[in-house]
XYZ file of C-alpha atoms in Angstrom:
149
model
C -4.928 -25.052 42.123
C -4.172 -21.962 44.181
C -6.586 -19.244 45.217
C -4.613 -16.701 43.185
C -4.822 -18.719 39.966
C -8.523 -19.363 40.559
C -9.248 -15.682 41.114
C -7.201 -14.770 38.045
C -9.291 -17.211 36.022
C -12.484 -15.668 37.448
C -11.357 -12.237 36.260
C -10.491 -13.678 32.871
C -13.897 -15.359 32.573
C -15.953 -12.292 33.493
C -14.056 -10.101 31.056
C -14.559 -12.497 28.154
C -18.101 -13.739 28.874
C -21.297 -12.331 30.329
C -21.670 -14.315 33.557
C -25.034 -13.721 35.192
C -25.016 -16.161 38.134
C -22.620 -17.854 40.525
C -23.721 -21.206 39.076
C -22.581 -20.089 35.621
C -19.252 -19.034 37.081
C -18.842 -22.385 38.869
C -19.566 -24.168 35.588
C -17.012 -22.078 33.682
C -14.369 -22.677 36.332
C -15.001 -26.416 36.333
C -14.639 -26.408 32.543
C -11.290 -24.649 33.057
C -10.175 -27.446 35.402
C -10.938 -25.965 38.808
C -12.664 -28.140 41.431
C -14.801 -25.452 43.024
C -17.863 -25.018 45.252
C -20.448 -22.260 45.232
C -19.336 -21.192 48.735
C -15.777 -20.665 47.497
C -17.049 -18.669 44.526
C -19.088 -16.501 46.872
C -15.967 -15.717 48.914
C -13.950 -15.044 45.762
C -16.602 -12.642 44.475
C -16.474 -10.737 47.746
C -12.655 -10.680 47.858
C -12.400 -9.529 44.243
C -15.047 -6.859 44.793
C -17.154 -8.072 41.889
C -20.505 -6.442 41.339
C -23.392 -7.043 38.983
C -24.317 -4.508 36.355
C -27.232 -4.312 33.952
C -26.312 -4.988 30.333
C -27.885 -3.340 27.301
C -30.128 -6.396 26.828
C -31.529 -6.059 30.386
C -29.565 -8.949 31.871
C -27.095 -8.763 34.714
C -23.439 -9.728 34.549
C -20.487 -9.728 36.907
C -17.913 -6.971 36.450
C -15.065 -5.621 38.504
C -15.719 -2.458 40.445
C -12.952 -0.897 38.382
C -15.023 -1.532 35.241
C -17.980 0.282 36.768
C -15.796 3.161 37.848
C -15.330 4.107 34.229
C -18.965 4.042 33.209
C -22.458 4.547 34.517
C -25.524 2.555 33.652
C -27.569 4.056 30.837
C -30.352 5.219 33.127
C -28.027 7.014 35.531
C -26.154 8.595 32.665
C -29.462 9.924 31.314
C -30.290 11.362 34.747
C -26.993 13.232 34.807
C -27.400 14.481 31.247
C -30.962 15.674 31.812
C -30.630 17.075 35.329
C -27.291 18.904 35.453
C -27.450 22.613 34.739
C -23.827 23.543 35.442
C -20.521 22.265 36.833
C -18.055 24.775 38.275
C -15.013 24.646 40.516
C -14.341 26.814 43.554
C -10.840 26.196 44.907
C -10.851 22.553 46.004
C -14.596 22.051 45.486
C -16.822 21.194 42.556
C -20.364 22.570 42.583
C -22.916 20.800 40.406
C -26.210 22.669 39.964
C -29.215 20.544 39.005
C -32.856 20.988 38.147
C -35.255 20.885 41.073
C -35.048 17.821 43.328
C -32.493 16.047 41.121
C -29.324 16.529 43.163
C -29.678 13.288 45.181
C -29.934 11.214 41.995
C -27.045 13.070 40.365
C -25.011 12.635 43.552
C -25.676 8.888 43.466
C -24.531 8.711 39.863
C -21.375 10.672 40.645
C -20.636 8.414 43.620
C -20.757 5.400 41.296
C -17.860 6.909 39.376
C -15.773 6.346 42.536
C -13.684 9.433 41.938
C -10.412 8.957 43.796
C -9.929 12.740 43.834
C -13.142 13.288 45.819
C -12.844 13.449 49.601
C -16.601 13.703 50.074
C -19.847 14.320 48.226
C -22.877 16.128 49.658
C -26.240 16.885 48.065
C -29.332 18.892 48.874
C -32.303 19.264 46.506
C -30.606 21.394 43.833
C -26.852 21.206 44.409
C -24.153 18.562 44.647
C -20.978 19.631 46.432
C -17.857 17.570 45.844
C -14.952 18.320 48.157
C -11.492 17.460 46.837
C -8.049 17.520 48.435
C -6.739 20.194 46.055
C -7.856 22.628 43.369
C -6.086 20.438 40.798
C -8.202 17.454 41.913
C -11.319 19.625 41.655
C -10.485 20.466 38.031
C -9.985 16.758 37.278
C -13.358 15.902 38.832
C -15.065 18.714 36.918
C -13.591 17.383 33.682
C -14.695 13.802 34.419
C -18.253 14.949 35.177
C -18.328 17.210 32.109
C -17.276 14.258 29.935
C -20.566 12.555 30.844
C -22.400 15.099 28.720
C-alpha cells in the first residue's frame, strides 16, 4: 500500500486510540493490513509531525501537532492561570504581565499554542512580549490567551 494511505491510517489510528509506543502503532497498522517496519513508522511519525502528549491518566499518546496547538497540558495551563496578572495589546504587540519569575514558563506555554499570528515571543522575568504582524493579529492573540483563564 502507498505511503499516503499508510500515513492516513496512522492519523486515523491515533485519533481513535491512545497509542503510546511505536510498537503499538506497528501492531495496529499490521492489523489494518499494512506490512510495516518500525523504521518506516519512525519516518512517518517525523513526516507527520506527531508528538507525544501526557494524558489525564499520566500515560503518553501520539497526537498531531495541530491537536496540541488547541490545548495545553494541564500543568502548563495551571501555570498560565496562576501566573498571569494581565494581558493587554499595544498596536501590534501583546504584553503579558506575570508574577515574579514566571514569564519564562508562561512564554513556554504560549509558544506551545503555536499562534500563527505571532511573529516572535520574548520573555524576561515578569513580562512576555508577543510581536504580531498587525494590531488585528495582536487582538486575536490576546483573545486566545485570555480564553485560557
